[in-house]
Amino acid sequence: MTELAPREPWYRLRELLESSQVESLRALLESLPPGEIARTLSRLAEEDQARLLALLGPERGADMLEILSEAQVVEIIEDLPAAQAALIVDELPSAERADLLAELPSDEAEAILQEMTPSDAAETRQLLRYPSDTAGGIMTTECLAFSERLTVADVVQDLRTYGDQYSDYEIQYTYITDANDTLVGVLRLRDLLLSRGDASLRQIMIREPLSVTVDTSLDELKRIFDRHAFLGIPVIDERGRLVGIVQRTAVEAALQERATRTFLKISGLVGEDELRTMPMFRRSFRRLSWLSINIVLNVVAASVIALYQDTLAAVIALAVFLPIISDMSGCSGNQAVAVSIRELALGLIKPYEFFRVFVKEGGVGVINGAILGVLLGALAFLWKGNVHLSAVVAGALMLNTMLSVLIGGLVPLGLKRLDLDPALASGPILTTITDVCGFFFVLSFASAMLPWLAS
């Protein structure tokens, strides 16, 4: 007999929701790996997701949301009443709470903030003021900080008294501050536990610890963590006061998120992350807003072919080489685009350094254009045995590659100077120029050599 395939977990989850079996719901979710929880929740209707969070309660609901991607969490929170959403958001770590509200429409985020506890709301508003690609934007405020006037016994007693509250903290170090909350030292937990109870924190702390300011960039944070084996670094404000810690894992996650967003922009997905659980017309509109621009740009490129349609009709073999030249040149240009965007992100070049990029990319364009042109020209000769056709396609690919590499390297700089997103606009601009120029080079060269090509 054929063994029946196991039922997908969302079917069971729906049954438990209908009968409001809270303990069974919790047991089912705890039995699933994180990735399967995300997939299971994406199969539930919006009303079922809201009902599930209501049954689980704010604390367990927040634990579940921490497993999901940010896009999924935003989608779920948007469908909840502000009061219910606030109860769950209150339970999230400070950094995740701020990241989530930053992704919501401003009016929805404000409605949730109004329903949150005043202290958490004030803390979250402060975090929301920091750019997402800085230490302030990714730090967490949950850290252990004690006055330098305290003794080891005072701190140990505090840890025992508030152990339940501290249990969710990522604790590796305790930070020491003076009377003005200025960071003055750091203390390893090991040193704390092995020191005499009457010893003051001032005596055993590590003075002048490495720290970063709230406006330290994401790339600078990466460089610091690459040089040091720390799991976390304290963050201070402009007055030197301790305001939080930035963790190595948070920096890695932020870098991955930035890379993902850049990839989505280059792919033509504008705005927030897209999931297939989003409304169909919303997804369609977001894609069409990009595709409609591209169709206009493609018409511009195709108009060049229309101008030379007689040449193309006379030498039909040219139609084989047009897409090859366009595609190869586009690939070369996209490589230059990627390098420029990367160097801009790392701060290795400034948007005004056009001459430096021109020289560096120009040399690569000449070498690669010459080699690729010779290769394609040789293939054309082997196919048709016509040296003039070979010269046309070789020259066109050579020139178009040189041009596309230069354009690919320079366009991101120009867009950055205009305060436009290079990742979003460089691709369409490069593609249009590459297609137009590639078609023009091939067909204009062919028109000039038509007597030898058509014979």
JSON list of C-alpha atoms in Angstrom, two decimals, residues 293-424:
[
{"chain": "A", "resi": 293, "resn": "ILE", "atom": "CA", "xyz": [9.69, 52.64, -17.16]},
{"chain": "A", "resi": 294, "resn": "ASN", "atom": "CA", "xyz": [11.76, 49.86, -18.68]},
{"chain": "A", "resi": 295, "resn": "ILE", "atom": "CA", "xyz": [9.38, 49.35, -21.57]},
{"chain": "A", "resi": 296, "resn": "VAL", "atom": "CA", "xyz": [9.83, 53.00, -22.56]},
{"chain": "A", "resi": 297, "resn": "LEU", "atom": "CA", "xyz": [13.61, 52.63, -22.39]},
{"chain": "A", "resi": 298, "resn": "ASN", "atom": "CA", "xyz": [13.46, 49.48, -24.52]},
{"chain": "A", "resi": 299, "resn": "VAL", "atom": "CA", "xyz": [11.38, 51.27, -27.15]},
{"chain": "A", "resi": 300, "resn": "VAL", "atom": "CA", "xyz": [14.11, 53.93, -27.34]},
{"chain": "A", "resi": 301, "resn": "ALA", "atom": "CA", "xyz": [16.70, 51.21, -27.96]},
{"chain": "A", "resi": 302, "resn": "ALA", "atom": "CA", "xyz": [14.54, 49.43, -30.52]},
{"chain": "A", "resi": 303, "resn": "SER", "atom": "CA", "xyz": [14.04, 52.67, -32.46]},
{"chain": "A", "resi": 304, "resn": "VAL", "atom": "CA", "xyz": [17.69, 52.45, -33.54]},
{"chain": "A", "resi": 305, "resn": "ILE", "atom": "CA", "xyz": [16.93, 49.15, -35.28]},
{"chain": "A", "resi": 306, "resn": "ALA", "atom": "CA", "xyz": [13.97, 50.75, -37.02]},
{"chain": "A", "resi": 307, "resn": "LEU", "atom": "CA", "xyz": [16.25, 53.44, -38.47]},
{"chain": "A", "resi": 308, "resn": "TYR", "atom": "CA", "xyz": [18.48, 50.77, -40.01]},
{"chain": "A", "resi": 309, "resn": "GLN", "atom": "CA", "xyz": [15.87, 48.22, -41.00]},
{"chain": "A", "resi": 310, "resn": "ASP", "atom": "CA", "xyz": [16.99, 48.24, -44.65]},
{"chain": "A", "resi": 311, "resn": "THR", "atom": "CA", "xyz": [20.55, 47.33, -43.64]},
{"chain": "A", "resi": 312, "resn": "LEU", "atom": "CA", "xyz": [19.25, 44.59, -41.35]},
{"chain": "A", "resi": 313, "resn": "ALA", "atom": "CA", "xyz": [17.06, 43.21, -44.14]},
{"chain": "A", "resi": 314, "resn": "ALA", "atom": "CA", "xyz": [20.00, 43.14, -46.54]},
{"chain": "A", "resi": 315, "resn": "VAL", "atom": "CA", "xyz": [22.32, 41.34, -44.10]},
{"chain": "A", "resi": 316, "resn": "ILE", "atom": "CA", "xyz": [20.05, 39.15, -42.02]},
{"chain": "A", "resi": 317, "resn": "ALA", "atom": "CA", "xyz": [23.05, 37.58, -40.23]},
{"chain": "A", "resi": 318, "resn": "LEU", "atom": "CA", "xyz": [23.39, 40.83, -38.27]},
{"chain": "A", "resi": 319, "resn": "ALA", "atom": "CA", "xyz": [20.23, 39.91, -36.34]},
{"chain": "A", "resi": 320, "resn": "VAL", "atom": "CA", "xyz": [22.13, 37.04, -34.74]},
{"chain": "A", "resi": 321, "resn": "PHE", "atom": "CA", "xyz": [24.85, 39.32, -33.41]},
{"chain": "A", "resi": 322, "resn": "LEU", "atom": "CA", "xyz": [22.73, 42.22, -32.13]},
{"chain": "A", "resi": 323, "resn": "PRO", "atom": "CA", "xyz": [21.59, 40.51, -28.90]},
{"chain": "A", "resi": 324, "resn": "ILE", "atom": "CA", "xyz": [25.06, 39.02, -28.35]},
{"chain": "A", "resi": 325, "resn": "ILE", "atom": "CA", "xyz": [26.76, 42.41, -28.52]},
{"chain": "A", "resi": 326, "resn": "SER", "atom": "CA", "xyz": [24.08, 44.04, -26.37]},
{"chain": "A", "resi": 327, "resn": "ASP", "atom": "CA", "xyz": [24.20, 41.31, -23.72]},
{"chain": "A", "resi": 328, "resn": "MET", "atom": "CA", "xyz": [27.99, 40.99, -23.54]},
{"chain": "A", "resi": 329, "resn": "SER", "atom": "CA", "xyz": [28.44, 44.74, -23.23]},
{"chain": "A", "resi": 330, "resn": "GLY", "atom": "CA", "xyz": [25.71, 44.89, -20.60]},
{"chain": "A", "resi": 331, "resn": "CYS", "atom": "CA", "xyz": [27.43, 42.22, -18.53]},
{"chain": "A", "resi": 332, "resn": "SER", "atom": "CA", "xyz": [30.70, 44.13, -18.68]},
{"chain": "A", "resi": 333, "resn": "GLY", "atom": "CA", "xyz": [28.97, 47.33, -17.64]},
{"chain": "A", "resi": 334, "resn": "ASN", "atom": "CA", "xyz": [27.14, 45.66, -14.76]},
{"chain": "A", "resi": 335, "resn": "GLN", "atom": "CA", "xyz": [30.46, 44.48, -13.37]},
{"chain": "A", "resi": 336, "resn": "ALA", "atom": "CA", "xyz": [31.65, 48.09, -13.27]},
{"chain": "A", "resi": 337, "resn": "VAL", "atom": "CA", "xyz": [28.35, 49.18, -11.68]},
{"chain": "A", "resi": 338, "resn": "ALA", "atom": "CA", "xyz": [28.78, 46.60, -8.92]},
{"chain": "A", "resi": 339, "resn": "VAL", "atom": "CA", "xyz": [32.33, 47.74, -8.15]},
{"chain": "A", "resi": 340, "resn": "SER", "atom": "CA", "xyz": [31.34, 51.42, -8.00]},
{"chain": "A", "resi": 341, "resn": "ILE", "atom": "CA", "xyz": [28.33, 50.76, -5.75]},
{"chain": "A", "resi": 342, "resn": "ARG", "atom": "CA", "xyz": [30.49, 48.62, -3.47]},
{"chain": "A", "resi": 343, "resn": "GLU", "atom": "CA", "xyz": [33.26, 51.23, -3.22]},
{"chain": "A", "resi": 344, "resn": "LEU", "atom": "CA", "xyz": [30.73, 54.00, -2.58]},
{"chain": "A", "resi": 345, "resn": "ALA", "atom": "CA", "xyz": [29.20, 51.92, 0.23]},
{"chain": "A", "resi": 346, "resn": "LEU", "atom": "CA", "xyz": [32.63, 51.30, 1.78]},
{"chain": "A", "resi": 347, "resn": "GLY", "atom": "CA", "xyz": [33.66, 54.94, 1.44]},
{"chain": "A", "resi": 348, "resn": "LEU", "atom": "CA", "xyz": [36.62, 54.02, -0.81]},
{"chain": "A", "resi": 349, "resn": "ILE", "atom": "CA", "xyz": [35.59, 56.55, -3.45]},
{"chain": "A", "resi": 350, "resn": "LYS", "atom": "CA", "xyz": [33.67, 59.80, -3.33]},
{"chain": "A", "resi": 351, "resn": "PRO", "atom": "CA", "xyz": [30.93, 60.78, -5.81]},
{"chain": "A", "resi": 352, "resn": "TYR", "atom": "CA", "xyz": [33.16, 63.48, -7.34]},
{"chain": "A", "resi": 353, "resn": "GLU", "atom": "CA", "xyz": [36.08, 61.15, -8.22]},
{"chain": "A", "resi": 354, "resn": "PHE", "atom": "CA", "xyz": [35.03, 60.75, -11.85]},
{"chain": "A", "resi": 355, "resn": "PHE", "atom": "CA", "xyz": [38.55, 60.99, -13.28]},
{"chain": "A", "resi": 356, "resn": "ARG", "atom": "CA", "xyz": [39.91, 58.21, -11.04]},
{"chain": "A", "resi": 357, "resn": "VAL", "atom": "CA", "xyz": [37.09, 55.86, -12.02]},
{"chain": "A", "resi": 358, "resn": "PHE", "atom": "CA", "xyz": [37.41, 56.85, -15.68]},
{"chain": "A", "resi": 359, "resn": "VAL", "atom": "CA", "xyz": [41.10, 55.93, -15.73]},
{"chain": "A", "resi": 360, "resn": "LYS", "atom": "CA", "xyz": [40.71, 52.70, -13.76]},
{"chain": "A", "resi": 361, "resn": "GLU", "atom": "CA", "xyz": [37.71, 51.42, -15.71]},
{"chain": "A", "resi": 362, "resn": "GLY", "atom": "CA", "xyz": [38.99, 52.72, -19.05]},
{"chain": "A", "resi": 363, "resn": "GLY", "atom": "CA", "xyz": [41.98, 50.40, -18.96]},
{"chain": "A", "resi": 364, "resn": "VAL", "atom": "CA", "xyz": [39.82, 47.38, -18.13]},
{"chain": "A", "resi": 365, "resn": "GLY", "atom": "CA", "xyz": [37.35, 48.34, -20.87]},
{"chain": "A", "resi": 366, "resn": "VAL", "atom": "CA", "xyz": [40.04, 48.57, -23.53]},
{"chain": "A", "resi": 367, "resn": "ILE", "atom": "CA", "xyz": [41.56, 45.17, -22.65]},
{"chain": "A", "resi": 368, "resn": "ASN", "atom": "CA", "xyz": [38.29, 43.30, -22.26]},
{"chain": "A", "resi": 369, "resn": "GLY", "atom": "CA", "xyz": [36.71, 45.00, -25.27]},
{"chain": "A", "resi": 370, "resn": "ALA", "atom": "CA", "xyz": [39.64, 44.06, -27.52]},
{"chain": "A", "resi": 371, "resn": "ILE", "atom": "CA", "xyz": [39.70, 40.43, -26.39]},
{"chain": "A", "resi": 372, "resn": "LEU", "atom": "CA", "xyz": [35.93, 39.94, -26.58]},
{"chain": "A", "resi": 373, "resn": "GLY", "atom": "CA", "xyz": [35.77, 41.70, -29.96]},
{"chain": "A", "resi": 374, "resn": "VAL", "atom": "CA", "xyz": [38.45, 39.45, -31.45]},
{"chain": "A", "resi": 375, "resn": "LEU", "atom": "CA", "xyz": [36.70, 36.33, -30.09]},
{"chain": "A", "resi": 376, "resn": "LEU", "atom": "CA", "xyz": [33.31, 37.29, -31.53]},
{"chain": "A", "resi": 377, "resn": "GLY", "atom": "CA", "xyz": [34.87, 38.40, -34.82]},
{"chain": "A", "resi": 378, "resn": "ALA", "atom": "CA", "xyz": [36.61, 35.04, -35.14]},
{"chain": "A", "resi": 379, "resn": "LEU", "atom": "CA", "xyz": [33.36, 33.19, -34.55]},
{"chain": "A", "resi": 380, "resn": "ALA", "atom": "CA", "xyz": [31.61, 35.35, -37.16]},
{"chain": "A", "resi": 381, "resn": "PHE", "atom": "CA", "xyz": [34.33, 34.55, -39.70]},
{"chain": "A", "resi": 382, "resn": "LEU", "atom": "CA", "xyz": [34.14, 30.81, -38.97]},
{"chain": "A", "resi": 383, "resn": "TRP", "atom": "CA", "xyz": [30.38, 30.93, -39.47]},
{"chain": "A", "resi": 384, "resn": "LYS", "atom": "CA", "xyz": [30.06, 33.08, -42.61]},
{"chain": "A", "resi": 385, "resn": "GLY", "atom": "CA", "xyz": [33.62, 33.26, -43.95]},
{"chain": "A", "resi": 386, "resn": "ASN", "atom": "CA", "xyz": [33.18, 37.01, -44.50]},
{"chain": "A", "resi": 387, "resn": "VAL", "atom": "CA", "xyz": [36.03, 39.11, -43.13]},
{"chain": "A", "resi": 388, "resn": "HIS", "atom": "CA", "xyz": [33.98, 42.30, -43.40]},
{"chain": "A", "resi": 389, "resn": "LEU", "atom": "CA", "xyz": [31.15, 40.88, -41.26]},
{"chain": "A", "resi": 390, "resn": "SER", "atom": "CA", "xyz": [33.82, 39.75, -38.80]},
{"chain": "A", "resi": 391, "resn": "ALA", "atom": "CA", "xyz": [35.25, 43.28, -38.66]},
{"chain": "A", "resi": 392, "resn": "VAL", "atom": "CA", "xyz": [31.80, 44.83, -38.11]},
{"chain": "A", "resi": 393, "resn": "VAL", "atom": "CA", "xyz": [30.84, 42.68, -35.14]},
{"chain": "A", "resi": 394, "resn": "ALA", "atom": "CA", "xyz": [34.36, 42.75, -33.64]},
{"chain": "A", "resi": 395, "resn": "GLY", "atom": "CA", "xyz": [34.57, 46.54, -33.83]},
{"chain": "A", "resi": 396, "resn": "ALA", "atom": "CA", "xyz": [31.04, 47.02, -32.50]},
{"chain": "A", "resi": 397, "resn": "LEU", "atom": "CA", "xyz": [31.57, 44.74, -29.50]},
{"chain": "A", "resi": 398, "resn": "MET", "atom": "CA", "xyz": [34.96, 46.30, -28.77]},
{"chain": "A", "resi": 399, "resn": "LEU", "atom": "CA", "xyz": [33.65, 49.87, -28.73]},
{"chain": "A", "resi": 400, "resn": "ASN", "atom": "CA", "xyz": [30.43, 49.02, -26.92]},
{"chain": "A", "resi": 401, "resn": "THR", "atom": "CA", "xyz": [32.29, 47.11, -24.20]},
{"chain": "A", "resi": 402, "resn": "MET", "atom": "CA", "xyz": [34.66, 50.02, -23.64]},
{"chain": "A", "resi": 403, "resn": "LEU", "atom": "CA", "xyz": [31.73, 52.43, -23.45]},
{"chain": "A", "resi": 404, "resn": "SER", "atom": "CA", "xyz": [29.59, 50.25, -21.19]},
{"chain": "A", "resi": 405, "resn": "VAL", "atom": "CA", "xyz": [32.43, 49.72, -18.70]},
{"chain": "A", "resi": 406, "resn": "LEU", "atom": "CA", "xyz": [33.01, 53.46, -18.50]},
{"chain": "A", "resi": 407, "resn": "ILE", "atom": "CA", "xyz": [29.30, 54.21, -18.16]},
{"chain": "A", "resi": 408, "resn": "GLY", "atom": "CA", "xyz": [28.88, 51.44, -15.60]},
{"chain": "A", "resi": 409, "resn": "GLY", "atom": "CA", "xyz": [31.67, 52.84, -13.49]},
{"chain": "A", "resi": 410, "resn": "LEU", "atom": "CA", "xyz": [30.63, 56.50, -13.71]},
{"chain": "A", "resi": 411, "resn": "VAL", "atom": "CA", "xyz": [26.82, 56.41, -13.56]},
{"chain": "A", "resi": 412, "resn": "PRO", "atom": "CA", "xyz": [26.62, 55.35, -9.88]},
{"chain": "A", "resi": 413, "resn": "LEU", "atom": "CA", "xyz": [28.86, 58.29, -8.96]},
{"chain": "A", "resi": 414, "resn": "GLY", "atom": "CA", "xyz": [26.68, 60.72, -10.88]},
{"chain": "A", "resi": 415, "resn": "LEU", "atom": "CA", "xyz": [23.50, 59.38, -9.30]},
{"chain": "A", "resi": 416, "resn": "LYS", "atom": "CA", "xyz": [25.05, 59.58, -5.84]},
{"chain": "A", "resi": 417, "resn": "ARG", "atom": "CA", "xyz": [25.94, 63.24, -6.42]},
{"chain": "A", "resi": 418, "resn": "LEU", "atom": "CA", "xyz": [22.31, 63.88, -7.32]},
{"chain": "A", "resi": 419, "resn": "ASP", "atom": "CA", "xyz": [21.19, 62.13, -4.10]},
{"chain": "A", "resi": 420, "resn": "LEU", "atom": "CA", "xyz": [19.62, 59.32, -6.11]},
{"chain": "A", "resi": 421, "resn": "ASP", "atom": "CA", "xyz": [19.97, 55.62, -5.29]},
{"chain": "A", "resi": 422, "resn": "PRO", "atom": "CA", "xyz": [22.71, 54.14, -7.53]},
{"chain": "A", "resi": 423, "resn": "ALA", "atom": "CA", "xyz": [21.47, 50.59, -6.97]},
{"chain": "A", "resi": 424, "resn": "LEU", "atom": "CA", "xyz": [18.00, 51.48, -8.21]}
]
